[in-house]
PDB file of C-alpha atoms and ligand atoms in Angstrom:
ATOM      1  CA  UNK A   1      11.154  11.204   8.719  1.00 62.00           C
ATOM      2  CA  UNK A   2      10.189  15.132   8.282  1.00 78.00           C
ATOM      3  CA  UNK A   3       7.778  16.400  11.075  1.00 83.00           C
ATOM      4  CA  UNK A   4       4.567  16.342   8.601  1.00 77.00           C
ATOM      5  CA  UNK A   5       5.122  12.655   8.046  1.00 80.00           C
ATOM      6  CA  UNK A   6       5.587  12.232  12.130  1.00 85.00           C
ATOM      7  CA  UNK A   7       2.288  14.132  12.626  1.00 83.00           C
ATOM      8  CA  UNK A   8       0.427  12.123   9.956  1.00 80.00           C
ATOM      9  CA  UNK A   9       1.922   8.638  11.239  1.00 86.00           C
ATOM     10  CA  UNK A  10       0.418   9.718  14.619  1.00 85.00           C
ATOM     11  CA  UNK A  11      -2.952  10.627  13.646  1.00 83.00           C
ATOM     12  CA  UNK A  12      -2.837   7.148  11.625  1.00 83.00           C
ATOM     13  CA  UNK A  13      -1.814   5.147  15.130  1.00 87.00           C
ATOM     14  CA  UNK A  14      -4.482   6.953  16.690  1.00 86.00           C
ATOM     15  CA  UNK A  15      -7.227   6.402  14.233  1.00 81.00           C
ATOM     16  CA  UNK A  16      -5.576   2.690  13.721  1.00 83.00           C
ATOM     17  CA  UNK A  17      -8.983   1.003  15.761  1.00 84.00           C
ATOM     18  CA  UNK A  18     -11.195   2.002  13.425  1.00 80.00           C
ATOM     19  CA  UNK A  19      -9.311   0.934  10.315  1.00 82.00           C
ATOM     20  CA  UNK A  20      -8.027  -2.340  11.568  1.00 87.00           C
ATOM     21  CA  UNK A  21     -11.330  -3.244  13.482  1.00 85.00           C
ATOM     22  CA  UNK A  22     -13.885  -1.852  10.841  1.00 85.00           C
ATOM     23  CA  UNK A  23     -12.470  -0.914   7.783  1.00 87.00           C
ATOM     24  CA  UNK A  24     -10.185  -3.419   6.921  1.00 91.00           C
ATOM     25  CA  UNK A  25     -13.093  -6.070   8.245  1.00 91.00           C
ATOM     26  CA  UNK A  26     -15.360  -4.715   5.472  1.00 91.00           C
ATOM     27  CA  UNK A  27     -12.291  -4.855   2.945  1.00 92.00           C
ATOM     28  CA  UNK A  28     -12.212  -8.506   3.824  1.00 93.00           C
ATOM     29  CA  UNK A  29     -15.719  -9.304   3.530  1.00 92.00           C
ATOM     30  CA  UNK A  30     -15.827  -7.815   0.312  1.00 91.00           C
ATOM     31  CA  UNK A  31     -12.877  -9.597  -0.844  1.00 93.00           C
ATOM     32  CA  UNK A  32     -11.071  -6.153  -1.666  1.00 95.00           C
ATOM     33  CA  UNK A  33      -7.707  -7.788  -0.407  1.00 96.00           C
ATOM     34  CA  UNK A  34      -7.944 -10.873  -2.370  1.00 96.00           C
ATOM     35  CA  UNK A  35      -8.438  -8.564  -5.656  1.00 96.00           C
ATOM     36  CA  UNK A  36      -4.957  -7.805  -5.212  1.00 97.00           C
ATOM     37  CA  UNK A  37      -3.222 -11.081  -3.657  1.00 97.00           C
ATOM     38  CA  UNK A  38      -4.822 -12.894  -6.383  1.00 97.00           C
ATOM     39  CA  UNK A  39      -2.692 -10.778  -8.966  1.00 97.00           C
ATOM     40  CA  UNK A  40       0.327 -11.789  -7.096  1.00 98.00           C
ATOM     41  CA  UNK A  41       2.513 -14.934  -8.808  1.00 98.00           C
ATOM     42  CA  UNK A  42       2.318 -17.908  -6.665  1.00 98.00           C
ATOM     43  CA  UNK A  43       5.623 -18.281  -4.519  1.00 98.00           C
ATOM     44  CA  UNK A  44       6.869 -14.880  -5.356  1.00 98.00           C
ATOM     45  CA  UNK A  45       9.250 -12.771  -3.197  1.00 98.00           C
ATOM     46  CA  UNK A  46       7.393  -9.853  -2.534  1.00 98.00           C
ATOM     47  CA  UNK A  47       7.657  -6.482  -1.005  1.00 98.00           C
ATOM     48  CA  UNK A  48       4.154  -4.656   0.718  1.00 98.00           C
ATOM     49  CA  UNK A  49       5.055  -0.753   0.848  1.00 98.00           C
ATOM     50  CA  UNK A  50       3.168   0.568   3.881  1.00 97.00           C
ATOM     51  CA  UNK A  51       1.839  -2.715   5.208  1.00 98.00           C
ATOM     52  CA  UNK A  52       0.472  -1.241   8.443  1.00 96.00           C
ATOM     53  CA  UNK A  53      -1.153  -3.799  10.965  1.00 96.00           C
ATOM     54  CA  UNK A  54      -0.476  -6.650   8.143  1.00 97.00           C
ATOM     55  CA  UNK A  55      -3.979  -7.354   6.465  1.00 96.00           C
ATOM     56  CA  UNK A  56      -2.840  -7.364   2.814  1.00 98.00           C
ATOM     57  CA  UNK A  57       0.131 -10.107   4.467  1.00 98.00           C
ATOM     58  CA  UNK A  58      -2.036 -11.737   5.842  1.00 97.00           C
ATOM     59  CA  UNK A  59      -4.324 -12.398   2.658  1.00 97.00           C
ATOM     60  CA  UNK A  60      -0.857 -13.412   1.063  1.00 98.00           C
ATOM     61  CA  UNK A  61       0.202 -15.992   3.554  1.00 97.00           C
ATOM     62  CA  UNK A  62       0.638 -19.090   1.911  1.00 95.00           C
ATOM     63  CA  UNK A  63       1.242 -17.715  -1.563  1.00 98.00           C
ATOM     64  CA  UNK A  64       3.912 -15.439  -1.117  1.00 98.00           C
ATOM     65  CA  UNK A  65       6.693 -14.570   1.136  1.00 98.00           C
ATOM     66  CA  UNK A  66       8.918 -11.569   1.694  1.00 98.00           C
ATOM     67  CA  UNK A  67       9.042  -8.202   3.325  1.00 98.00           C
ATOM     68  CA  UNK A  68       6.777  -5.643   4.744  1.00 98.00           C
ATOM     69  CA  UNK A  69       7.450  -2.166   5.184  1.00 98.00           C
ATOM     70  CA  UNK A  70       5.893   0.527   7.319  1.00 97.00           C
ATOM     71  CA  UNK A  71       6.718   3.943   8.693  1.00 96.00           C
ATOM     72  CA  UNK A  72       5.037   3.108  12.049  1.00 95.00           C
ATOM     73  CA  UNK A  73       6.873   1.103  14.401  1.00 96.00           C
ATOM     74  CA  UNK A  74       3.205   0.548  16.217  1.00 95.00           C
ATOM     75  CA  UNK A  75       1.824  -1.053  13.130  1.00 96.00           C
ATOM     76  CA  UNK A  76       4.722  -3.179  12.549  1.00 97.00           C
ATOM     77  CA  UNK A  77       4.451  -4.524  16.203  1.00 97.00           C
ATOM     78  CA  UNK A  78       0.720  -5.543  15.846  1.00 96.00           C
ATOM     79  CA  UNK A  79       1.518  -6.852  12.023  1.00 97.00           C
ATOM     80  CA  UNK A  80       4.411  -9.018  13.917  1.00 98.00           C
ATOM     81  CA  UNK A  81       1.937 -10.636  16.232  1.00 97.00           C
ATOM     82  CA  UNK A  82      -0.788 -11.116  13.525  1.00 97.00           C
ATOM     83  CA  UNK A  83       1.749 -12.622  10.922  1.00 98.00           C
ATOM     84  CA  UNK A  84       3.990 -14.940  13.321  1.00 97.00           C
ATOM     85  CA  UNK A  85       3.147 -18.041  11.423  1.00 97.00           C
ATOM     86  CA  UNK A  86       3.595 -16.155   7.902  1.00 98.00           C
ATOM     87  CA  UNK A  87       7.152 -16.216   5.873  1.00 98.00           C
ATOM     88  CA  UNK A  88       7.147 -11.902   6.153  1.00 98.00           C
ATOM     89  CA  UNK A  89       9.799 -10.148   7.680  1.00 98.00           C
ATOM     90  CA  UNK A  90       8.873  -6.716   8.604  1.00 98.00           C
ATOM     91  CA  UNK A  91      10.932  -3.338   8.511  1.00 98.00           C
ATOM     92  CA  UNK A  92      10.955  -0.091   9.572  1.00 98.00           C
ATOM     93  CA  UNK A  93      11.316   2.380   6.950  1.00 97.00           C
ATOM     94  CA  UNK A  94       9.715   4.889   4.449  1.00 96.00           C
ATOM     95  CA  UNK A  95       8.194   4.617   0.800  1.00 97.00           C
ATOM     96  CA  UNK A  96      10.613   7.021  -0.507  1.00 97.00           C
ATOM     97  CA  UNK A  97      13.697   5.461   0.381  1.00 97.00           C
ATOM     98  CA  UNK A  98      13.667   1.561   0.131  1.00 98.00           C
ATOM     99  CA  UNK A  99      16.478  -0.305   1.577  1.00 98.00           C
ATOM    100  CA  UNK A 100      16.758  -3.260  -0.761  1.00 98.00           C
ATOM    101  CA  UNK A 101      19.055  -3.658  -3.991  1.00 98.00           C
ATOM    102  CA  UNK A 102      17.902  -3.566  -7.557  1.00 98.00           C
ATOM    103  CA  UNK A 103      15.579  -6.334  -8.558  1.00 98.00           C
ATOM    104  CA  UNK A 104      15.301  -7.656  -4.943  1.00 98.00           C
ATOM    105  CA  UNK A 105      11.544  -8.713  -5.363  1.00 98.00           C
ATOM    106  CA  UNK A 106       9.328 -10.185  -7.611  1.00 98.00           C
ATOM    107  CA  UNK A 107       6.321  -7.581  -7.141  1.00 98.00           C
ATOM    108  CA  UNK A 108       5.779  -4.829  -4.918  1.00 98.00           C
ATOM    109  CA  UNK A 109       2.483  -4.423  -3.468  1.00 98.00           C
ATOM    110  CA  UNK A 110       0.978  -1.188  -1.957  1.00 98.00           C
ATOM    111  CA  UNK A 111      -2.708  -0.923  -0.386  1.00 97.00           C
ATOM    112  CA  UNK A 112      -4.426   1.977   0.586  1.00 93.00           C
ATOM    113  CA  UNK A 113      -1.129   3.804   0.976  1.00 93.00           C
ATOM    114  CA  UNK A 114      -0.791   6.069  -1.692  1.00 93.00           C
ATOM    115  CA  UNK A 115      -3.270   8.634  -0.416  1.00 89.00           C
ATOM    116  CA  UNK A 116      -0.756   9.587   2.330  1.00 88.00           C
ATOM    117  CA  UNK A 117       1.903  10.884   0.042  1.00 91.00           C
ATOM    118  CA  UNK A 118       2.541  13.941  -1.433  1.00 89.00           C
ATOM    119  CA  UNK A 119       2.853  14.121  -5.215  1.00 90.00           C
ATOM    120  CA  UNK A 120       6.501  14.769  -4.564  1.00 93.00           C
ATOM    121  CA  UNK A 121       6.782  11.615  -2.417  1.00 94.00           C
ATOM    122  CA  UNK A 122       4.578   9.629  -4.843  1.00 95.00           C
ATOM    123  CA  UNK A 123       7.251  10.359  -7.542  1.00 96.00           C
ATOM    124  CA  UNK A 124      10.274   9.344  -5.140  1.00 97.00           C
ATOM    125  CA  UNK A 125       8.512   6.086  -3.985  1.00 98.00           C
ATOM    126  CA  UNK A 126       7.235   4.961  -7.918  1.00 98.00           C
ATOM    127  CA  UNK A 127      11.309   5.506  -8.661  1.00 98.00           C
ATOM    128  CA  UNK A 128      12.039   3.362  -5.953  1.00 98.00           C
ATOM    129  CA  UNK A 129       9.469   0.693  -6.551  1.00 98.00           C
ATOM    130  CA  UNK A 130      10.918   0.320 -10.622  1.00 97.00           C
ATOM    131  CA  UNK A 131      14.277  -0.469  -9.032  1.00 98.00           C
ATOM    132  CA  UNK A 132      13.382  -3.240  -6.984  1.00 98.00           C
ATOM    133  CA  UNK A 133      11.075  -4.634  -8.635  1.00 98.00           C
ATOM    134  CA  UNK A 134       9.550  -5.028 -12.164  1.00 98.00           C
ATOM    135  CA  UNK A 135       5.933  -5.450 -11.188  1.00 98.00           C
ATOM    136  CA  UNK A 136       3.888  -3.207  -9.194  1.00 98.00           C
ATOM    137  CA  UNK A 137       0.496  -4.611  -7.775  1.00 98.00           C
ATOM    138  CA  UNK A 138      -1.861  -2.232  -5.994  1.00 98.00           C
ATOM    139  CA  UNK A 139      -5.085  -1.583  -4.373  1.00 97.00           C
ATOM    140  CA  UNK A 140      -5.474   2.074  -4.036  1.00 95.00           C
ATOM    141  CA  UNK A 141      -8.076   4.900  -4.249  1.00 92.00           C
ATOM    142  CA  UNK A 142      -8.496   6.589  -7.236  1.00 92.00           C
ATOM    143  CA  UNK A 143     -10.908   9.071  -7.376  1.00 87.00           C
ATOM    144  CA  UNK A 144     -10.323  12.674  -6.001  1.00 80.00           C
ATOM    145  CA  UNK A 145     -14.164  13.703  -4.970  1.00 79.00           C
ATOM    146  CA  UNK A 146     -15.135  10.243  -3.443  1.00 85.00           C
ATOM    147  CA  UNK A 147     -16.249  10.126   0.001  1.00 83.00           C
ATOM    148  CA  UNK A 148     -13.642   8.233   1.513  1.00 82.00           C
ATOM    149  CA  UNK A 149     -11.040  10.268  -0.204  1.00 81.00           C
ATOM    150  CA  UNK A 150     -12.595  13.489   1.717  1.00 81.00           C
ATOM    151  CA  UNK A 151     -12.998  11.481   4.791  1.00 79.00           C
ATOM    152  CA  UNK A 152      -8.856  10.714   4.760  1.00 78.00           C
ATOM    153  CA  UNK A 153      -8.176  14.588   3.880  1.00 79.00           C
ATOM    154  CA  UNK A 154      -9.207  14.858   7.979  1.00 79.00           C
ATOM    155  CA  UNK A 155      -6.341  12.478   8.778  1.00 72.00           C
ATOM    156  CA  UNK A 156      -3.726  14.257   6.436  1.00 71.00           C
ATOM    157  CA  UNK A 157      -4.830  12.223   3.328  1.00 73.00           C
ATOM    158  CA  UNK A 158      -3.145  13.829   0.317  1.00 75.00           C
ATOM    159  CA  UNK A 159      -4.118  12.537  -3.227  1.00 83.00           C
ATOM    160  CA  UNK A 160      -5.060   9.369  -5.189  1.00 90.00           C
ATOM    161  CA  UNK A 161      -3.444   7.198  -7.561  1.00 93.00           C
ATOM    162  CA  UNK A 162      -3.416   8.366 -10.833  1.00 94.00           C
ATOM    163  CA  UNK A 163      -2.765   5.753 -14.244  1.00 96.00           C
ATOM    164  CA  UNK A 164      -0.675   8.821 -15.539  1.00 95.00           C
ATOM    165  CA  UNK A 165       1.267   9.285 -12.564  1.00 95.00           C
ATOM    166  CA  UNK A 166       2.483   5.694 -13.111  1.00 97.00           C
ATOM    167  CA  UNK A 167       2.940   5.942 -17.344  1.00 97.00           C
ATOM    168  CA  UNK A 168       5.419   9.259 -16.366  1.00 96.00           C
ATOM    169  CA  UNK A 169       7.353   6.874 -14.576  1.00 97.00           C
ATOM    170  CA  UNK A 170       7.550   4.249 -17.050  1.00 96.00           C
ATOM    171  CA  UNK A 171       5.244   2.102 -16.260  1.00 98.00           C
ATOM    172  CA  UNK A 172       2.868   0.286 -18.459  1.00 98.00           C
ATOM    173  CA  UNK A 173      -0.666   0.284 -16.740  1.00 98.00           C
ATOM    174  CA  UNK A 174      -1.833  -3.466 -17.824  1.00 98.00           C
ATOM    175  CA  UNK A 175      -4.835  -3.534 -15.383  1.00 98.00           C
ATOM    176  CA  UNK A 176      -7.268  -0.835 -13.905  1.00 97.00           C
ATOM    177  CA  UNK A 177     -10.166  -2.015 -12.584  1.00 95.00           C
ATOM    178  CA  UNK A 178     -12.884  -0.681 -10.263  1.00 94.00           C
ATOM    179  CA  UNK A 179     -13.403  -2.194  -6.860  1.00 91.00           C
ATOM    180  CA  UNK A 180     -16.508  -0.379  -6.114  1.00 79.00           C
ATOM    181  CA  UNK A 181     -18.082   1.509  -3.262  1.00 78.00           C
ATOM    182  CA  UNK A 182     -15.001   2.754  -1.818  1.00 87.00           C
ATOM    183  CA  UNK A 183     -13.529   4.349  -4.737  1.00 90.00           C
ATOM    184  CA  UNK A 184     -10.770   1.642  -4.797  1.00 93.00           C
ATOM    185  CA  UNK A 185      -8.962   0.653  -7.934  1.00 96.00           C
ATOM    186  CA  UNK A 186      -7.005  -2.648  -8.695  1.00 97.00           C
ATOM    187  CA  UNK A 187      -4.382  -2.637 -10.803  1.00 97.00           C
ATOM    188  CA  UNK A 188      -1.108  -3.990 -12.106  1.00 98.00           C
ATOM    189  CA  UNK A 189       1.877  -2.061 -13.688  1.00 98.00           C
ATOM    190  CA  UNK A 190       4.786  -3.025 -15.128  1.00 98.00           C
ATOM    191  CA  UNK A 191       8.178  -1.476 -15.693  1.00 96.00           C
ATOM    192  CA  UNK A 192       9.204  -0.908 -18.933  1.00 88.00           C
TER     193      UNK A 192
HETATM  194  C1  LIG B 201      -4.588   2.814   5.325  1.00 52.30           C
HETATM  195  S1  LIG B 201      -2.764   1.922   5.999  1.00 52.30           S
HETATM  196  C2  LIG B 201      -3.025   0.546   5.054  1.00 52.30           C
HETATM  197  C3  LIG B 201      -2.098  -0.485   5.607  1.00 52.30           C
HETATM  198  C4  LIG B 201      -2.212  -2.200   4.696  1.00 52.30           C
HETATM  199  N1  LIG B 201      -1.903  -1.841   3.379  1.00 52.30           N
HETATM  200  C5  LIG B 201      -3.473  -2.879   4.946  1.00 52.30           C
HETATM  201  O1  LIG B 201      -3.851  -2.512   3.931  1.00 52.30           O
HETATM  202  O2  LIG B 201      -3.724  -3.237   5.874  1.00 52.30           O
HETATM  203  C6  LIG B 201      -1.490   2.761   5.195  1.00 52.30           C
HETATM  204  C7  LIG B 201      -0.257   2.293   5.900  1.00 52.30           C
HETATM  205  O3  LIG B 201       1.038   3.185   5.087  1.00 52.30           O
HETATM  206  C8  LIG B 201       1.407   3.449   5.973  1.00 52.30           C
HETATM  207  N2  LIG B 201       2.510   4.548   5.462  1.00 52.30           N
HETATM  208  C9  LIG B 201       2.128   5.761   5.623  1.00 52.30           C
HETATM  209  N3  LIG B 201       3.170   7.086   4.919  1.00 52.30           N
HETATM  210  C10 LIG B 201       4.120   5.702   4.589  1.00 52.30           C
HETATM  211  C11 LIG B 201       5.388   6.052   4.119  1.00 52.30           C
HETATM  212  N4  LIG B 201       6.029   6.919   3.747  1.00 52.30           N
HETATM  213  N5  LIG B 201       6.097   5.087   4.175  1.00 52.30           N
HETATM  214  C12 LIG B 201       5.842   3.548   4.563  1.00 52.30           C
HETATM  215  N6  LIG B 201       4.559   3.697   5.152  1.00 52.30           N
HETATM  216  C13 LIG B 201       3.700   4.427   5.109  1.00 52.30           C
HETATM  217  C14 LIG B 201       1.113   3.839   7.659  1.00 52.30           C
HETATM  218  O4  LIG B 201       1.796   3.981   8.567  1.00 52.30           O
HETATM  219  C15 LIG B 201      -0.105   2.420   7.374  1.00 52.30           C
HETATM  220  O5  LIG B 201       0.372   1.439   7.707  1.00 52.30           O
END
């Protein structure tokens, strides 16, 4: 893992109480996790890339099973405790090099993680996602000049999710729905 990623991961770990104890609680209150989770086919084997402290997987507990992957060991340990009664394995790794065989999952999920990636890393991640699953479900920031994005730039945030980027990688975008105040889009894309 390169030096830039290490620094960003450290910054994220430092600001984690704010995300986990405040932002994630608001997301839960407004049903943002649920809006993405409801698109996951019941009983699906899923991979969440950038599963963090396990808030999204917690929402999916009972609906799906599978794997959460994250670049932070600290977050994985918190998730392990949070998800101890849920059918998810947790793996240390990076979005740009997924250690799974082709079509290993029914769906890949990401939630508020794409903005941590550079454009090149996004390209790499989308190719990896395409390899391991036909279906990609996401809740991601999609407006560059939004207050949440500007705030995230302070901790190394990069750029937002764009429909065109998915299409460039051969996905068909089936849903793209604004989730409101935080500039999040809930979306569904399928490999062609
Ligand atoms: C804002 S958190 C969201 C966590 C989780 N998806 C949730 O909604 O609760 C973003 C997560 O992406 C992870 N992340 C950032 N860059 C990554 C990368 N290149 N590979 C894997 N995970 C990454 C961070 O460590 C962090 O846990």
